[in-house]
Amino acid sequence: MALLEPSGPQGPAAYRAAVEPRGHWLALAHQIDPEVARYFLVSARCGCFMQAARSLNIKATLLRKRLAQLEEHLRHSLFTYQGNGLVLSRDGLQLQAQLVALAHQRRLPVVEQPLIRLAVAEPILHDILGRDLIALLRRNASVRLEIIAIDSQQSLQAVEVDVVLWLSDTDGPVPGPSFAIEPPRSLARLQYLPHIAKRYSRLTTRPDSVEDLDDYMLVQWQPDAQVDALQPWNQVVQRRLAAVVQVHAYSLMLEMIRCGACIGLLPHYMSSFDRGLVALPGLLADSMQRQVWLAVNVQVRDAEAVRVIVELIVGTFEGRREWFD
């Protein structure tokens, strides 16, 4: 069957290839369940069963099964493969034309998805949560998700979202968001250490004291300069009269460390996230720690959709527990 194999139908029960009159296809279009008709039209538009399943928010196996049943019912092959591409057969084009016309007559409404607003501390979004959010979008292309990166206490206070993930000093979640939230949940405690790229420092020549940093350029993510918990490092940066760069983009700071022979302050999990970076413990006498907090707005409109996002976030941190222990 065309839905399962790139080749055409095989065996004695092949579908008819005769050209049917327009009235015949119009009658068939009226008989098809609207949900199955939508599956067919989306698959025809996408030219790919996997992409169509993502758009419909169903499993690809279910989509193929329903379309195979449709072909069996109509006794016509609706799809065929040309090279690596999925295209409609001649019969499929006939059915598509009638279903499109019928859809305009019925004026089938688009199912509105709830808008979920998510605010995340920028380092957490970049290092930990981003990949799983992308995986969520691959599984469900119909989701409506607004993602806001938080880079400072001021930006945290300025947002009002459904789910918020922020960083605080270790004495508690305060200051937190400005809107009313459910009791916050601590997800991880982060220790901050200077990091350097392995490619620019051999083990025997890596700095092991503040004085050794004089031979290296330092880089600082500007929002960290306002964080009280990171003051031991901030003071080192502030004393610099040369060989220091401050950036406002977190990703640019990482590139400065990876490719610019700079030393910068990062969470201790970074060597797990990027094997090319190595921490430099013992440079500073004082420990620098922060906590990751998760909270939900008390006035969410779609509790089920928010629950899915919260479970994804918690599952991500649980899956990377060794990064934080």
mmCIF file of C-alpha atoms in Angstrom, residues 26 28 32 54 61 70 75 81 83 154 160 196 230 266 272 275 297 323-324:
data_model
loop_
_atom_site.group_PDB
_atom_site.id
_atom_site.type_symbol
_atom_site.label_atom_id
_atom_site.label_comp_id
_atom_site.label_asym_id
_atom_site.label_seq_id
_atom_site.Cartn_x
_atom_site.Cartn_y
_atom_site.Cartn_z
ATOM 1 C CA LEU A 26 -18.301 14.585 -4.707
ATOM 2 C CA LEU A 28 -17.595 10.066 -1.768
ATOM 3 C CA ILE A 32 -16.036 10.737 4.626
ATOM 4 C CA ARG A 54 2.908 16.696 14.186
ATOM 5 C CA THR A 61 1.073 5.396 13.178
ATOM 6 C CA LEU A 70 -9.823 5.480 3.948
ATOM 7 C CA ARG A 75 -10.900 1.281 -3.153
ATOM 8 C CA TYR A 81 5.898 8.245 -3.768
ATOM 9 C CA GLY A 83 11.594 9.609 -5.326
ATOM 10 C CA GLN A 154 14.153 43.687 36.440
ATOM 11 C CA GLU A 160 3.388 38.014 33.877
ATOM 12 C CA ILE A 196 38.144 27.797 30.529
ATOM 13 C CA LEU A 230 28.476 36.254 42.465
ATOM 14 C CA LEU A 266 29.542 29.544 34.638
ATOM 15 C CA SER A 272 28.601 18.181 31.418
ATOM 16 C CA ARG A 275 32.842 18.675 27.228
ATOM 17 C CA ASN A 297 0.627 31.575 38.079
ATOM 18 C CA TRP A 323 24.585 17.632 36.607
ATOM 19 C CA PHE A 324 23.573 19.265 39.888
#
